[in-house]
CSV table of C-alpha atoms in Angstrom, one decimal:
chain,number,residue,atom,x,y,z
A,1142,UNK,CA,0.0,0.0,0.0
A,1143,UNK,CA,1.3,3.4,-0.9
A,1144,UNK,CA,0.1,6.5,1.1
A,1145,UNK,CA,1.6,9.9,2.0
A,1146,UNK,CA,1.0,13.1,0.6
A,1147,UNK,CA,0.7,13.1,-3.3
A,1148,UNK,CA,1.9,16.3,-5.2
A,1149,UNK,CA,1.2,16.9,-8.7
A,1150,UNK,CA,4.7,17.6,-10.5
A,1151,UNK,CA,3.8,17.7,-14.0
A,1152,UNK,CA,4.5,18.4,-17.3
A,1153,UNK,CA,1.9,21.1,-16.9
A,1154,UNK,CA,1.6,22.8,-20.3
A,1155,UNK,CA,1.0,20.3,-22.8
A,1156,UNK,CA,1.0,20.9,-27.0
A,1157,UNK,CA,-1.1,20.3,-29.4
A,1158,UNK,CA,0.9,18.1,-31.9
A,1159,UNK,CA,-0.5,18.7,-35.6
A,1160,UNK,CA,1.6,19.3,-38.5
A,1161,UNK,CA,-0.6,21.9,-39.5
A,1162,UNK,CA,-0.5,23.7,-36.2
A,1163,UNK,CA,3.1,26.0,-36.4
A,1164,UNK,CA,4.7,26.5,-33.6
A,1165,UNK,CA,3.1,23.6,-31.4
A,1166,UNK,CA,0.7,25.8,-29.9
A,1167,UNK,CA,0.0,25.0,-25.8
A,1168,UNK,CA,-3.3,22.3,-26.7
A,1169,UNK,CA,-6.3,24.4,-25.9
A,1170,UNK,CA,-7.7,21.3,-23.8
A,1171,UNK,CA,-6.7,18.9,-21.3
A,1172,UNK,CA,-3.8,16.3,-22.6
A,1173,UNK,CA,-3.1,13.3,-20.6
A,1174,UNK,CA,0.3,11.6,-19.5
A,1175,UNK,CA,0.2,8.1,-21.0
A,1176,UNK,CA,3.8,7.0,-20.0
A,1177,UNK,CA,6.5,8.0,-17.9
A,1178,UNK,CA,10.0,6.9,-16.4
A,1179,UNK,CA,12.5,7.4,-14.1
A,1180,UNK,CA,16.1,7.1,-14.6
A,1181,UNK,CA,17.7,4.2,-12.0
A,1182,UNK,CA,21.0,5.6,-12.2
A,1183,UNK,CA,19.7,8.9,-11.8
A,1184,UNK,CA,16.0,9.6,-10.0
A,1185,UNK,CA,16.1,13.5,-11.0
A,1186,UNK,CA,15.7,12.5,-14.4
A,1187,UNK,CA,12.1,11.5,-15.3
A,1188,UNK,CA,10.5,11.2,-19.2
A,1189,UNK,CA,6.3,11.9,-19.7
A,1190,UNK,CA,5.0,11.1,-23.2
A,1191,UNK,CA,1.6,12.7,-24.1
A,1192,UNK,CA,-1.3,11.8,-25.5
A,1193,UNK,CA,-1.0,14.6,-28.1
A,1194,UNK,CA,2.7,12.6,-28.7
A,1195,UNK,CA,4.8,15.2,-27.1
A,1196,UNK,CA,7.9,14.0,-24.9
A,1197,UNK,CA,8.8,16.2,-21.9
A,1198,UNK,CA,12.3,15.8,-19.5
A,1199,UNK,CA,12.9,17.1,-16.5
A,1200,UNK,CA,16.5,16.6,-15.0
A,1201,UNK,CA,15.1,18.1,-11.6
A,1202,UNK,CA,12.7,15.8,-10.6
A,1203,UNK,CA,9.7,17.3,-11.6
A,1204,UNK,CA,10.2,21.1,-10.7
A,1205,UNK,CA,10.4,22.1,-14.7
A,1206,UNK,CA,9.3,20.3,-17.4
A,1207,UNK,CA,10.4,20.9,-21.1
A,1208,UNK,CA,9.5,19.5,-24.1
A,1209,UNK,CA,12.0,18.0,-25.9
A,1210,UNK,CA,13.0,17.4,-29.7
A,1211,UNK,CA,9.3,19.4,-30.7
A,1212,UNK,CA,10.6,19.6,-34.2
A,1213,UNK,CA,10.5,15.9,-34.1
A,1214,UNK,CA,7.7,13.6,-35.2
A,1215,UNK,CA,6.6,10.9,-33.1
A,1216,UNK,CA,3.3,10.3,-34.7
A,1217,UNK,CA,0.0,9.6,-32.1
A,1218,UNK,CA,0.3,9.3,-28.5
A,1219,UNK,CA,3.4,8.4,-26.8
A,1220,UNK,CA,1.7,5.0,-24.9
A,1221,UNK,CA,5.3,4.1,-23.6
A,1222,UNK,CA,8.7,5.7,-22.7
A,1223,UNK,CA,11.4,3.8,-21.0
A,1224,UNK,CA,15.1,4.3,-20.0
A,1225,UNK,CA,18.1,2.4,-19.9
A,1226,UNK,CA,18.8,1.7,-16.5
A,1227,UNK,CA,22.5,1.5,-17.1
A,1228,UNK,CA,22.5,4.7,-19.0
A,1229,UNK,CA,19.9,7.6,-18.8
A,1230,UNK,CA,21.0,9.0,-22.1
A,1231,UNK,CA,19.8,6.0,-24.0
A,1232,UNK,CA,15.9,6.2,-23.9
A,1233,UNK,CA,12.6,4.9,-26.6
A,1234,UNK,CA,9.4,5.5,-26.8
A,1235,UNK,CA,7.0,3.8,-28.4
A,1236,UNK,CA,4.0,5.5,-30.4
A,1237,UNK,CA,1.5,4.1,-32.7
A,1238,UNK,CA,3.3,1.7,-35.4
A,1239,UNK,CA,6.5,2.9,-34.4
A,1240,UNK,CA,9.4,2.6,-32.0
A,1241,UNK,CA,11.9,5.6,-31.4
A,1242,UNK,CA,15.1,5.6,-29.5
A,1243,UNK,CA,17.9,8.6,-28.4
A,1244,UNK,CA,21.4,8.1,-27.1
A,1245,UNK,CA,21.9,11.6,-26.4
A,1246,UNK,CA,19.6,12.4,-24.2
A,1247,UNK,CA,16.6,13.3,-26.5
A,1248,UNK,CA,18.5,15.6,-28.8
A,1249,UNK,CA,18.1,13.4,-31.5
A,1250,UNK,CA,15.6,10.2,-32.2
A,1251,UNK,CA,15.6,7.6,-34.5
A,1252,UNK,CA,12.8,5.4,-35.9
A,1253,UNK,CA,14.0,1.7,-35.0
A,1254,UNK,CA,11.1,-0.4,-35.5
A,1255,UNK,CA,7.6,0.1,-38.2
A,1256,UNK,CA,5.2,-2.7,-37.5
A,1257,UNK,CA,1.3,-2.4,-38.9
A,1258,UNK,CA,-0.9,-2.7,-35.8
A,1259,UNK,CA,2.3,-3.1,-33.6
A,1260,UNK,CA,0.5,-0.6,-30.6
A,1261,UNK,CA,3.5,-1.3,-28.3
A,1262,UNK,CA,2.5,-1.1,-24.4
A,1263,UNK,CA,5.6,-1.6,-23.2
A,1264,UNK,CA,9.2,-1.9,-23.5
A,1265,UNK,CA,12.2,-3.3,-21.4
A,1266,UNK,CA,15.5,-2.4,-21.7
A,1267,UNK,CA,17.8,-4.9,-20.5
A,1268,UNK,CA,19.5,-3.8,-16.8
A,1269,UNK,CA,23.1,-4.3,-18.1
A,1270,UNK,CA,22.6,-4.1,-21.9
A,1271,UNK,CA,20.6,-1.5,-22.9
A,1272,UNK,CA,21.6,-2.9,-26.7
A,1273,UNK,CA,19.2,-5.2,-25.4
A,1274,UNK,CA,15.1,-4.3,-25.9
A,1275,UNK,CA,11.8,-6.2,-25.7
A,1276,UNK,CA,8.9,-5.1,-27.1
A,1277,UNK,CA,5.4,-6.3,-25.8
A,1278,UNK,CA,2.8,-5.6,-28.4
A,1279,UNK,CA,-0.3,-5.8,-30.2
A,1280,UNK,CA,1.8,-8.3,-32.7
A,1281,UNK,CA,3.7,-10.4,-30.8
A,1282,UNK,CA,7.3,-9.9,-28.6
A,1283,UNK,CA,10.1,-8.1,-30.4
A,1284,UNK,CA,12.9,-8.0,-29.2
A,1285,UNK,CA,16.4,-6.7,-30.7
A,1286,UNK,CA,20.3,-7.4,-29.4
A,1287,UNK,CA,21.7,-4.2,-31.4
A,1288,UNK,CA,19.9,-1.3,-30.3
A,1289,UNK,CA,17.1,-1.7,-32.3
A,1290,UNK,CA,19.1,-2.0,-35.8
A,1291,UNK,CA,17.5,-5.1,-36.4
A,1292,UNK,CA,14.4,-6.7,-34.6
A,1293,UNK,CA,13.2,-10.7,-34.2
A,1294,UNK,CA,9.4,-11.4,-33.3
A,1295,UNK,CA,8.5,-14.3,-30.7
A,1296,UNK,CA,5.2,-14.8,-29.6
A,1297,UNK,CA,3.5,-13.9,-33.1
A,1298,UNK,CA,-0.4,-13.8,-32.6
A,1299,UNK,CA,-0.6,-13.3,-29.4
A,1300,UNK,CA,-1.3,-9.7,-28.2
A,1301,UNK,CA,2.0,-9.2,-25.3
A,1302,UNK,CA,0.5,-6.6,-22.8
A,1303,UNK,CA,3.9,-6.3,-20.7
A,1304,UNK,CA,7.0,-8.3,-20.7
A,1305,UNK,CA,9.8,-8.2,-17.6
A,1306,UNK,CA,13.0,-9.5,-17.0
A,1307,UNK,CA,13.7,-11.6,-13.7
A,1308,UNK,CA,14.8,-9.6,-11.1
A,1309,UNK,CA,18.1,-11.9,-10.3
A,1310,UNK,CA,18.6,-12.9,-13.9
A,1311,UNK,CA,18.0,-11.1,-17.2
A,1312,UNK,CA,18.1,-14.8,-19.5
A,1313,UNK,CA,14.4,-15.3,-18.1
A,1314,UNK,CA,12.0,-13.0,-19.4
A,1315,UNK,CA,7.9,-13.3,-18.4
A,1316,UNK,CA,5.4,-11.9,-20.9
A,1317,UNK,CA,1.9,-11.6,-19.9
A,1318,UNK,CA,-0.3,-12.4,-23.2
């Protein structure tokens, strides 16, 4: 059971994410967080992906928010963000049919994965690999041994919902399907 005091920390000002919209304009409606993390190595760095598929970083741990690479485009909403836990600079998020990672931090992203109907829910970077990703989707496991360069499906046909590693050993993975 978790109690204490909560305290609402943010992102705050969300954007309204439309190619046609110039200048990401603050979204003139409420936007919901759909996925955020927290870096092991370093708990004053957190990640919050929006439902309007904005990303916003805070390296304060939660006192300011910004939204990072807003040039770039994710696609829809960002349903999952993850760090390494070896390295906080090394970070993907998954949107729609696609899977993005950054090394640096979030300066820069690249696509790794394009799957129809892949509607990732969650990913898992390996503890002391983070070369090493798993992908729990609408079409199966992914999972890649290079950073995302080149991906392998397991568990094609069944929807994966969230996948884990084993706490004392990273060889056993559980997927709930």
């Amino acid at each position: 059971v978790v109690a204490g005091n909560w305290t609402h920390v943010g992102p705050k000002e969300t954007f309204w994410r439309e190619e046609h919209r110039p200048g990401q304009p603050v979204a003139p409606w409420q936007v919901n967080v759909y996925s955020f993390d927290i870096a092991a190595t370093n708990p004053t760095v957190l990640y919050a992906g929006t439902e309007t598929g904005a990303l916003f970083k805070t390296n304060n741990k939660g006192v300011s928010w910004e939204m990072i690479a807003p040039e770039f485009r994710f696609g829809s909403s960002l349903r999952e963000v993850a760090i390494a836990p070896s390295n906080p600079a090394i970070v993907m998020v998954s949107s729609g049919n696609s899977l993005f990672r950054t090394i640096d931090g979030g300066s820069s992203w690249s696509n790794v994965l394009t799957v129809n109907n892949l509607n990732c829910d969650h990913l898992e970077i390996d503890p002391f690999s983070p070369q090493i990703v798993l992908a729990a989707s609408g079409e199966g496991l992914y999972q890649t041994a290079n950073g995302g360069s080149s991906w392998s499906q397991s568990l094609a046909g069944h929807r994966v919902y969230s996948v884990d590693y084993k706490a004392d050993d990273p060889s056993v993975v559980f997927a709930l399907t």
